[in-house]
Amino acid sequence: MSKTLFEKIWEKHLVKSIPDGPDVIYIDKHFIHEVTSPQAFSGIEKRGQQIFRPLKTVATADHNVPTINQHLPIVEELSRLQVQKLVDNCKKHQIELYGLGHPFQGIVHVIGPELGITQPGMTIVCGDSHTSTHGAFGSIAFGIGTSEVEMVFASQCILQNKPKVMRINVEGELNKGVVSKDIILYIISKISASGATGYFVEYAGSAIRALSMEARMTICNMSIEMGARGGMIAPDETTFEYMKNRLFAPKDDAWDEKLEEWKKLYSDEDAVFDKEITIKAEEIEPMITYGTNPGLGITINANVPTVESIADEGERKNLIKALEYMGLTAGQSLKGMPVQNVFIGSCTNSRIEDLRLVASVIKGRKKNENVNVMIVPGSQQVAAQLSAEGLDVIFTDAGFKIRQAGCSACLGMNEDKVPAGEYCISTSNRNFEGRQGAGSRTLLASPLTAAAAAITGVITDVRELVN
Amino acid sequence: MKPLKNIQSTFIPLTEENIDTDQIIPARFLKSTSREGFGKNLFRDWRYFNNNEAQPKADFILNKPEYKGSILVAGKNFGCGSSREHAAWSLLDYGFNVVVSSFFADIFKNNALNNGVLPVQVSDKFLQKIFALENGSTLSVDLEKQTITIDATGEQEKFDINNYKKTCLLNGYDDIDYLLSIKQDIINFEKTLA
């Protein structure tokens, strides 16, 4: 029988199905971080249990770490204690930790792929909703809660209801100045912040096939922003090329063997999806959000919708509330509007390719004097690559502040925050009220659009700034 | 986990849609390493001006003393966003055992069920009926029968929950108890993967 990629991997990891209940799914790789793991460790200890398969869990510190002076003790007490708790727990339970100061430390969804831990055909979970990122390699990867982290600790398994499967095809060639972040913001603006709830999404089509692994990760990363449990892309030569010679990727004969297995990971030609959508790549332009969920996005040259243009009463109310929070007016244009902050980073857009895009826009230019620009490499390895390529010089010459690896100002948890009432063009994934700090106003966009705003100080169509 | 059977209570209506987990509990309150004490920061930035408990926002419903109850009724797509289980912990710690909405985000729904907070998904029409009720009206949720009833009018809807989860909630079992009970099956399964 024909199967989707999702079904092939799910069935391979199905330990058993509970009648009129969820499936028991075996987990190949479990990532943990300091914020959503401590209660799972204490839970397992309270039950008098050991970690069942400690070698299948990898830890890093990313959410609640400072991005300057990482060699010094963390100033804020609760943060210091939380990060220390991770160190203690990993030591006690013999879990590999790439903590602060380790050359592999970084955002969990950046380090997994770059170290070759993330591999096609795997089941991967982490107590973080952006775990969907790892689906770019053709794996089933999704975010879980702390009780589920404890399940994986206890049994290397998790109870899950099998989701429905949706395929989103993006066909054709992208316009100049349009990158993968624009593709995903466009898709979410079309199907809404809840349009894929209950589904696992497979991205396909010629425009997706043409993307690099970094670009694919950006797309899969934001699957959760339309409610999808995860997103995935069938592995291909681009995937294998990226994987080869990564630190933890299989080597020699084991590589050849795995490669044969990975080449079978695709949706069969006549596989049936519960829902299928096709988008023309040519329709997509640089995107920016104006509201307080990632579905409220427009192309850079469009106007914010008018209240009258929205048919549904609930959505009308949402729009009014969102615009009030954002300090925007219905029907207005965003282009030319001043911004006070630019944040380039997060698990969505902090990989070397993202930073190269930024450099391509700002090279030889200076940032606008009214803008505070933070650029935060996703990992220590990305930071090292940045220096190796000389991009750090381009950034510092432009007046950007280069920070150390971490989630930084994406989530308003660590020291990096956007001041109340100020606007921030951000390459991150969420524009919720207060997401980047209480009262902060986030406009989500691509690294190119963020870089353009850093230079001009206002919301800019990057295609008008560089050729 | 405490067993959950029947709940009859007044409710707190929060008509906003797409209430994300950053609203339920902002990230800066996730620094604790225990499960307790999150209730005081539930909807923190909707409750207070300037993050200051001395400056409550009088028009926010949790700050109106006449609104009480262990059932929260919210607009559609409740709990979207982050996977933080702290959202479920903060609702429970504040005193909510049931959340009613016409649509729930997936991860939140799992997290709620894993902590004995029952997500009750109703039709949009039924949700609007609840929102239209006078303050002080009560709702009855019967988990065994999978029904929610507006007590004043007797109007009722059935809600979905799989039999496994229902048994867990009724008895206070959790998934880890179950997984530990099938450990030998898991060990056998691992051999097939190699």
XYZ file of C-alpha atoms in Angstrom:
661
model
C 0.000 0.000 0.000
C 1.190 3.519 -0.760
C 2.393 5.476 2.199
C 3.326 9.010 3.027
C 6.803 9.758 4.343
C 5.231 10.460 7.721
C 3.474 7.090 7.826
C 6.644 5.207 6.886
C 8.585 6.657 9.817
C 5.681 6.522 12.284
C 4.986 2.852 11.562
C 8.641 1.941 11.927
C 8.627 3.439 15.426
C 5.259 2.119 16.554
C 5.743 -0.038 19.627
C 2.025 -0.633 20.066
C -1.363 0.995 19.664
C -3.631 1.359 22.672
C -7.220 0.512 21.629
C -9.286 3.729 21.623
C -6.184 5.542 22.796
C -2.875 6.894 21.597
C 0.053 5.062 19.970
C 3.252 4.221 21.818
C 6.057 5.684 19.710
C 9.740 4.928 20.194
C 12.010 7.975 20.234
C 15.431 7.838 18.566
C 16.774 11.157 19.800
C 15.744 13.368 22.687
C 17.080 16.892 23.094
C 16.699 18.719 26.387
C 17.441 22.221 27.662
C 17.420 23.999 30.988
C 13.856 25.379 31.017
C 11.557 22.409 30.367
C 13.636 19.569 31.850
C 14.140 20.163 35.609
C 10.619 19.078 36.597
C 11.010 15.948 34.443
C 14.241 15.035 36.218
C 12.660 15.549 39.634
C 9.589 13.608 38.486
C 11.636 10.584 37.499
C 13.567 10.724 40.746
C 10.357 10.945 42.755
C 9.224 7.726 41.102
C 12.516 6.084 42.006
C 13.252 5.473 38.318
C 16.472 5.732 36.325
C 16.769 7.319 32.910
C 16.044 4.357 30.658
C 18.360 5.225 27.715
C 20.587 8.149 28.744
C 22.728 7.844 25.585
C 19.749 8.837 23.452
C 19.387 12.221 25.158
C 21.569 15.261 24.453
C 21.414 18.504 26.450
C 22.367 22.115 25.909
C 21.704 25.443 27.638
C 20.100 28.013 25.343
C 16.823 29.632 26.463
C 17.860 31.183 29.726
C 21.503 32.067 29.133
C 23.053 35.505 28.723
C 24.600 36.254 25.320
C 27.472 38.312 26.652
C 30.232 37.278 29.062
C 29.236 33.642 29.026
C 32.517 32.813 30.748
C 31.343 34.659 33.891
C 28.778 33.365 36.388
C 25.233 34.239 35.305
C 24.239 37.418 37.121
C 20.522 36.760 37.575
C 20.101 34.275 40.398
C 17.120 32.249 39.160
C 18.706 31.868 35.732
C 22.006 30.806 37.254
C 20.249 28.204 39.399
C 18.254 26.863 36.465
C 21.310 26.457 34.250
C 23.247 24.894 37.138
C 20.364 22.484 37.714
C 20.801 21.225 34.148
C 24.521 20.720 34.741
C 23.831 18.806 37.963
C 21.050 16.698 36.450
C 23.088 15.744 33.401
C 26.051 14.766 35.554
C 23.910 12.725 37.894
C 22.064 10.911 35.107
C 25.030 10.627 32.718
C 23.579 12.692 29.921
C 25.838 14.371 27.373
C 25.713 18.133 27.965
C 26.940 20.837 25.626
C 26.598 23.551 28.224
C 27.927 27.074 28.472
C 31.593 27.178 27.524
C 31.422 23.994 25.446
C 32.396 24.440 21.787
C 29.166 22.676 20.715
C 26.823 24.822 22.842
C 24.047 26.654 21.087
C 20.345 26.719 20.309
C 19.158 23.134 20.507
C 17.634 23.225 17.010
C 20.831 24.617 15.532
C 23.293 22.225 17.153
C 21.390 18.969 16.503
C 21.599 19.336 12.718
C 25.071 20.889 12.564
C 26.596 18.086 14.646
C 24.902 15.400 12.548
C 22.875 14.167 15.524
C 19.680 14.892 13.582
C 19.319 12.278 10.826
C 16.720 11.257 8.256
C 14.089 8.748 9.323
C 14.489 9.440 13.030
C 11.856 10.248 15.616
C 13.059 13.305 17.530
C 11.455 15.146 20.437
C 12.374 18.069 22.675
C 10.532 20.144 25.235
C 10.303 22.995 22.779
C 7.693 23.598 20.105
C 10.262 24.485 17.444
C 11.593 20.923 17.453
C 9.763 20.718 14.119
C 12.986 22.245 12.698
C 14.634 18.807 12.566
C 11.934 17.637 10.160
C 13.939 19.340 7.403
C 16.034 16.145 7.331
C 13.041 13.888 6.736
C 12.495 12.964 10.353
C 9.409 13.075 12.548
C 10.310 15.802 15.009
C 7.964 17.626 17.345
C 7.772 19.606 20.547
C 6.572 18.068 23.793
C 5.638 19.151 27.302
C 7.592 18.369 30.442
C 5.416 15.372 31.379
C 6.320 13.941 27.994
C 10.003 14.666 28.602
C 9.594 12.548 31.712
C 7.948 9.804 29.623
C 10.979 9.694 27.346
C 13.300 9.626 30.358
C 11.339 6.723 31.832
C 10.788 4.632 28.721
C 12.347 6.220 25.590
C 8.750 6.265 24.354
C 5.923 8.710 24.196
C 2.158 8.348 23.896
C 0.805 10.247 20.911
C -2.339 10.294 18.861
C -1.425 9.831 15.219
C -1.972 13.181 13.522
C -3.495 13.705 10.085
C -1.083 14.465 7.266
C -1.095 17.542 5.046
C 1.135 18.235 2.055
C 2.020 21.775 1.075
C 3.554 22.023 -2.390
C 5.464 25.127 -3.373
C 6.040 24.997 -7.106
C 8.064 27.240 -9.374
C 10.883 29.704 -8.883
C 11.208 32.259 -6.118
C 11.400 35.946 -6.960
C 14.590 37.863 -6.302
C 14.856 38.990 -2.674
C 12.503 36.238 -1.506
C 13.910 33.614 0.875
C 12.579 30.647 2.802
C 11.354 32.797 5.722
C 9.077 34.595 3.260
C 7.738 31.250 2.011
C 6.703 30.120 5.466
C 5.321 33.520 6.540
C 3.319 33.547 3.299
C 1.944 30.043 3.930
C 0.956 30.909 7.516
C -0.711 34.145 6.389
C -2.769 32.072 3.927
C -3.857 29.255 6.225
C -3.825 31.124 9.592
C -2.141 30.505 12.939
C -4.381 27.488 13.554
C -4.871 26.246 9.984
C -2.717 23.150 10.377
C -3.681 22.151 13.930
C -4.122 18.383 14.112
C -1.833 17.838 11.125
C 1.743 16.935 10.423
C 2.902 18.823 7.326
C 5.121 17.599 4.518
C 6.579 20.402 2.390
C 7.216 19.452 -1.208
C 7.432 20.898 -4.697
C 10.189 22.273 -6.896
C 10.720 25.463 -4.887
C 11.279 23.429 -1.705
C 13.612 20.975 -3.469
C 15.729 23.916 -4.636
C 16.339 25.136 -1.061
C 19.475 24.548 1.016
C 19.235 22.636 4.303
C 19.410 25.864 6.310
C 16.510 27.291 4.320
C 14.503 24.091 4.751
C 15.077 24.232 8.504
C 13.583 27.752 8.617
C 10.424 26.465 6.952
C 10.003 23.354 9.103
C 10.826 25.430 12.202
C 7.700 27.560 11.838
C 5.272 24.676 11.200
C 4.044 25.044 14.773
C 3.080 28.668 14.028
C 0.157 27.400 11.941
C -0.691 24.871 14.628
C 0.975 21.872 12.936
C 2.616 19.392 15.249
C 5.575 19.245 12.925
C 6.815 19.731 9.402
C 9.040 17.577 7.259
C 10.815 17.465 3.918
C 11.858 14.237 2.202
C 15.636 13.837 2.233
C 17.482 14.150 -1.076
C 20.986 14.815 -2.406
C 20.993 18.241 -0.711
C 20.311 16.508 2.620
C 22.947 13.824 2.130
C 25.540 16.367 1.003
C 24.882 18.405 4.173
C 25.031 15.320 6.405
C 28.196 13.798 5.043
C 31.189 14.174 7.359
C 29.180 15.824 10.141
C 30.637 14.847 13.499
C 27.979 12.335 14.549
C 26.862 11.258 11.087
C 27.575 7.624 10.249
C 30.966 6.996 8.616
C 32.368 4.620 5.970
C 30.321 1.422 5.574
C 27.765 2.580 8.093
C 27.247 5.700 5.954
C 26.647 3.645 2.802
C 24.210 1.457 4.644
C 22.297 4.381 6.107
C 22.251 6.160 2.783
C 20.433 3.251 1.162
C 17.859 3.397 3.951
C 17.468 7.174 3.711
C 16.885 7.044 -0.036
C 13.647 5.156 0.635
C 12.297 8.029 2.700
C 9.743 9.750 0.484
C 5.973 9.774 0.071
C 4.915 7.185 -2.479
C 3.587 8.641 -5.684
C -0.042 7.776 -5.012
C 0.097 8.249 -1.238
C -3.029 9.925 0.094
C -2.864 13.064 2.241
C -5.721 14.255 4.411
C -5.246 17.700 2.931
C -3.133 19.101 0.122
C -2.347 22.709 -0.806
C -0.335 24.029 -3.737
C 1.261 27.457 -3.800
C 2.969 29.179 -6.715
C 6.437 30.367 -5.718
C 6.098 33.363 -8.046
C 3.245 34.734 -5.887
C 5.500 35.102 -2.875
C 7.119 38.451 -2.059
C 9.121 39.601 0.964
C 6.797 39.252 3.955
C 6.346 41.084 7.244
C 3.881 40.625 10.085
C 1.819 43.458 11.541
C -0.157 41.661 14.251
C 0.215 39.532 17.340
C 0.221 36.080 15.812
C 2.384 34.838 12.933
C -0.657 34.436 10.672
C -1.118 38.214 10.562
C 1.381 38.916 7.807
C 1.427 40.867 4.541
C 3.821 41.438 1.685
C 6.186 44.310 2.335
C 4.424 46.625 -0.141
C 0.879 45.841 0.978
C -1.221 47.752 3.481
C -2.428 46.431 6.820
C -5.980 45.093 6.237
C -8.931 47.337 6.966
C -11.420 46.184 9.574
C -14.213 46.212 6.959
C -12.293 43.766 4.775
C -12.572 41.013 7.416
C -15.792 39.004 7.231
C -15.604 36.990 10.455
C -16.583 38.919 13.584
C -14.100 37.117 15.832
C -11.264 37.848 13.431
C -12.318 41.486 13.214
C -12.045 41.774 16.974
C -8.661 40.037 16.862
C -7.426 42.525 14.283
C -8.568 45.549 16.286
C -6.964 44.188 19.447
C -3.727 43.311 17.645
C -3.424 46.721 15.982
C -4.090 48.476 19.262
C -1.269 46.517 20.899
C 1.041 47.120 17.947
C 0.243 50.850 17.785
C -0.740 50.526 14.121
C -3.736 51.732 12.138
C -5.917 49.542 9.934
C -5.225 50.161 6.246
C -1.841 51.808 6.812
C 1.349 50.987 4.949
C 4.259 49.633 6.977
C 6.965 50.705 4.569
C 8.899 53.719 5.792
C 7.840 53.223 9.404
C 10.738 53.709 11.870
C 11.896 50.770 13.977
C 14.069 51.028 17.066
C 15.401 47.460 17.163
C 16.562 44.754 14.804
C 17.035 41.228 16.117
C 18.811 38.695 13.923
C 18.923 35.272 15.529
C 16.742 32.467 17.001
C 16.240 28.833 15.971
C 14.492 30.142 12.863
C 17.264 32.288 11.356
C 20.621 32.141 13.128
C 22.537 29.714 10.925
C 25.562 30.639 8.876
C 23.558 30.987 5.675
C 21.176 33.442 7.371
C 24.124 35.506 8.542
C 25.647 35.453 5.042
C 22.367 36.861 3.718
C 22.552 39.666 6.249
C 26.186 40.365 5.349
C 25.295 40.544 1.650
C 22.959 43.457 2.381
C 25.048 45.423 4.863
C 28.563 44.979 3.494
C 30.228 48.397 3.316
C 27.255 50.090 4.946
C 26.588 51.453 8.427
C 23.531 50.805 10.527
C 21.113 53.658 11.052
C 21.996 55.588 14.199
C 18.495 55.269 15.660
C 18.446 51.487 15.549
C 19.815 49.018 18.042
C 20.952 45.902 16.165
C 21.616 42.560 17.817
C 22.992 39.683 15.827
C 23.122 36.376 17.658
C 24.733 33.318 16.043
C 22.775 30.159 16.787
C 25.740 28.211 18.123
C 29.391 28.442 19.050
C 30.148 26.689 15.791
C 28.186 29.251 13.767
C 30.077 31.982 15.642
C 33.398 30.334 14.768
C 32.363 30.059 11.124
C 31.355 33.724 11.181
C 34.892 34.703 12.139
C 36.466 32.233 9.721
C 34.579 33.883 6.865
C 35.309 37.403 8.071
C 31.622 38.216 8.446
C 32.213 39.408 11.994
C 34.220 42.330 10.610
C 31.384 43.277 8.255
C 28.948 43.250 11.165
C 31.073 45.211 13.612
C 32.010 47.741 10.902
C 28.309 48.278 10.340
C 27.798 48.895 14.067
C 26.007 45.606 14.839
C 26.447 44.042 18.249
C 27.523 40.414 17.831
C 26.402 38.337 20.785
C 27.196 34.822 21.976
C 25.037 31.810 21.137
C 21.592 31.424 22.677
C 17.885 32.034 22.148
C 18.492 35.662 23.139
C 15.725 38.195 22.445
C 13.408 35.703 20.745
C 11.457 34.942 23.888
C 11.919 37.644 26.537
C 13.275 35.221 29.098
C 16.974 35.934 29.405
C 18.596 39.371 29.702
C 18.041 40.261 26.027
C 14.726 42.052 25.698
C 13.019 44.654 23.549
C 11.877 47.692 25.594
C 8.124 48.246 26.067
C 6.451 50.167 23.270
C 9.389 49.843 20.864
C 9.276 48.095 17.505
C 11.611 45.253 16.626
C 12.060 43.710 13.209
C 12.931 40.194 14.171
C 14.039 37.094 12.285
C 12.506 34.957 15.050
C 9.223 33.059 14.954
C 6.649 34.659 17.255
C 5.122 38.105 17.437
C 2.841 37.414 20.399
C 2.106 40.239 22.837
C 5.137 40.699 25.058
C 7.055 37.889 23.399
C 10.325 39.826 23.237
C 9.742 41.521 26.591
C 6.656 43.026 28.256
C 5.123 45.609 25.914
C 7.510 44.833 23.031
C 6.163 45.066 19.476
C 7.530 42.436 17.106
C 7.462 42.479 13.308
C 8.584 39.118 11.917
C 10.575 39.130 8.699
C 13.423 37.474 6.807
C 17.127 38.117 7.487
C 17.242 40.202 4.285
C 14.350 42.425 5.364
C 15.790 42.742 8.878
C 19.184 43.727 7.454
C 17.596 46.353 5.211
C 15.800 47.927 8.192
C 19.051 47.952 10.167
C 20.615 50.118 7.481
C 17.727 52.474 6.771
C 16.140 52.605 10.231
C 12.719 52.140 8.657
C 10.748 49.211 7.235
C 12.240 48.736 3.799
C 11.740 46.553 0.742
C 15.216 45.023 0.533
C 14.932 44.945 -3.278
C 14.951 48.738 -3.303
C 18.119 48.867 -1.205
C 20.272 46.314 -2.999
C 20.129 45.010 -6.482
C -2.346 13.409 39.449
C -5.679 13.929 41.240
C -8.665 12.020 39.805
C -11.208 14.168 37.992
C -14.868 13.182 37.626
C -17.609 15.760 37.723
C -17.194 19.470 38.009
C -20.019 21.905 38.610
C -18.912 25.485 38.857
C -19.391 29.059 37.844
C -16.982 30.012 35.086
C -14.702 32.801 33.969
C -15.227 33.912 30.352
C -12.222 35.068 28.342
C -13.610 35.770 24.888
C -10.274 36.473 23.180
C -9.242 34.073 20.419
C -5.751 32.632 19.837
C -4.709 33.014 23.475
C -1.098 31.869 23.276
C 1.029 30.348 26.000
C 3.119 33.525 26.256
C -0.053 35.261 27.524
C -0.963 32.400 29.834
C 2.506 32.505 31.399
C 5.203 34.845 30.037
C 8.661 33.293 29.524
C 10.313 35.363 32.233
C 8.372 33.331 34.813
C 9.683 29.992 33.582
C 12.847 30.095 35.641
C 11.560 27.949 38.464
C 12.694 24.345 38.619
C 9.548 23.153 40.433
C 5.977 22.650 39.201
C 4.356 24.758 41.892
C 3.598 28.424 42.339
C 2.904 29.463 38.735
C -0.719 30.529 39.413
C 0.234 33.971 40.672
C 1.726 34.768 37.281
C -1.139 33.373 35.192
C -2.021 35.958 32.505
C 0.485 38.202 34.231
C 0.698 40.966 31.633
C -3.067 41.080 31.156
C -3.557 41.326 34.930
C -1.141 44.072 35.873
C 0.237 47.347 34.577
C 4.023 47.592 34.468
C 4.423 44.064 35.796
C 3.360 45.438 39.170
C 0.951 43.596 41.452
C 0.031 46.912 43.090
C -1.322 48.107 39.720
C -4.020 45.625 38.658
C -5.835 46.243 35.368
C -9.359 46.691 36.750
C -11.096 45.708 33.533
C -9.349 42.341 33.201
C -11.731 39.600 34.208
C -9.478 37.826 36.712
C -9.294 41.117 38.593
C -13.069 41.393 38.944
C -13.949 39.801 42.288
C -17.492 38.982 41.132
C -16.075 36.467 38.635
C -15.132 33.172 40.242
C -14.978 29.501 39.342
C -12.854 26.529 38.457
C -13.846 26.546 34.767
C -12.170 28.857 32.271
C -14.083 29.469 29.038
C -11.950 30.907 26.248
C -12.105 31.842 22.558
C -10.946 29.478 19.843
C -7.373 28.226 19.362
C -6.614 28.387 23.068
C -3.043 27.521 24.089
C -1.283 28.060 20.783
C 2.450 28.713 20.687
C 5.107 27.320 22.951
C 5.179 23.777 24.383
C 5.713 25.080 27.923
C 3.796 22.849 30.303
C 4.008 25.763 32.715
C 0.831 26.996 30.981
C -1.096 23.985 32.267
C 0.619 24.200 35.665
C -0.305 27.863 36.064
C -3.967 27.251 35.185
C -4.137 24.381 37.662
C -2.287 26.290 40.351
C -4.653 29.229 39.932
C -7.583 26.873 40.461
C -8.867 25.876 37.030
C -9.690 22.199 36.473
C -11.493 22.618 33.168
C -10.876 24.807 30.128
C -13.684 25.135 27.598
C -13.040 26.399 24.067
C -14.175 25.726 20.508
C -10.601 24.803 19.479
C -7.397 23.887 21.293
C -3.782 23.875 20.165
C -2.372 20.325 20.134
C 0.546 20.556 22.529
C -1.459 22.504 25.101
C -4.204 19.891 24.977
C -1.728 17.090 25.742
C -0.060 19.100 28.476
C -3.420 19.871 30.093
C -4.518 16.233 30.032
C -1.189 15.152 31.503
C -1.846 17.400 34.500
C -5.487 16.677 35.179
C -6.796 19.832 33.529
C -9.655 18.797 31.258
C -9.871 20.537 27.876
C -13.512 20.495 26.775
C -13.958 21.282 23.107
C -17.446 22.526 22.225
C -19.025 23.843 19.031
C -18.645 27.510 18.279
C -22.394 27.921 18.737
C -22.323 26.382 22.209
C -19.310 28.502 23.132
C -21.197 31.670 22.174
C -24.152 30.508 24.283
C -21.869 30.182 27.286
C -20.376 33.616 26.653
C -23.906 35.054 26.550
C -24.798 33.702 30.030
C -25.074 35.984 33.013
C -22.228 35.989 35.475
C -22.901 33.500 38.244
C -24.396 30.882 35.911
C -22.979 27.424 36.396
C -21.742 24.756 34.029
C -21.623 21.038 34.730
C -18.974 18.848 33.210
C -19.472 15.096 33.458
C -16.329 13.298 32.337
C -17.847 9.821 32.564
C -20.681 10.770 30.210
C -18.502 13.241 28.269
C -21.077 16.017 28.536
C -21.076 19.705 29.346
C -24.333 21.294 30.459
C -25.519 24.840 30.944
C -27.349 24.287 34.223
C -29.822 27.145 33.863
C -31.260 25.901 30.580
C -30.278 22.259 30.503
C -28.616 22.741 27.106
C -25.952 20.116 26.670
C -23.163 19.059 24.331
C -21.033 15.940 24.175
C -17.276 16.319 23.980
C -14.577 13.989 22.670
C -11.890 12.305 24.693
C -10.336 8.933 23.969
C -11.142 6.099 26.287
C -7.557 5.679 27.449
C -7.201 9.304 28.567
C -10.624 9.282 30.133
C -9.706 6.263 32.256
C -6.461 7.975 33.252
C -8.236 11.159 34.358
C -11.048 9.368 36.189
C -8.525 7.346 38.176
C -5.670 9.803 38.444
C -3.296 7.522 36.469
C -0.650 9.019 34.270
C 1.058 7.936 31.067
C 4.340 7.187 32.797
C 2.681 4.563 34.986
C 1.444 2.961 31.785
C 4.768 3.174 29.943
C 6.624 1.658 32.888
C 4.137 -1.220 32.849
C 5.035 -2.111 29.235
C 8.796 -1.813 29.587
C 9.453 -5.375 28.451
C 7.528 -4.676 25.224
C 9.747 -1.650 24.666
C 12.916 -3.664 25.224
C 11.670 -6.265 22.737
C 10.830 -3.539 20.261
C 14.321 -2.059 20.488
C 15.746 -5.331 19.190
C 13.717 -4.946 15.994
C 15.182 -1.483 15.361
C 18.836 -2.473 15.338
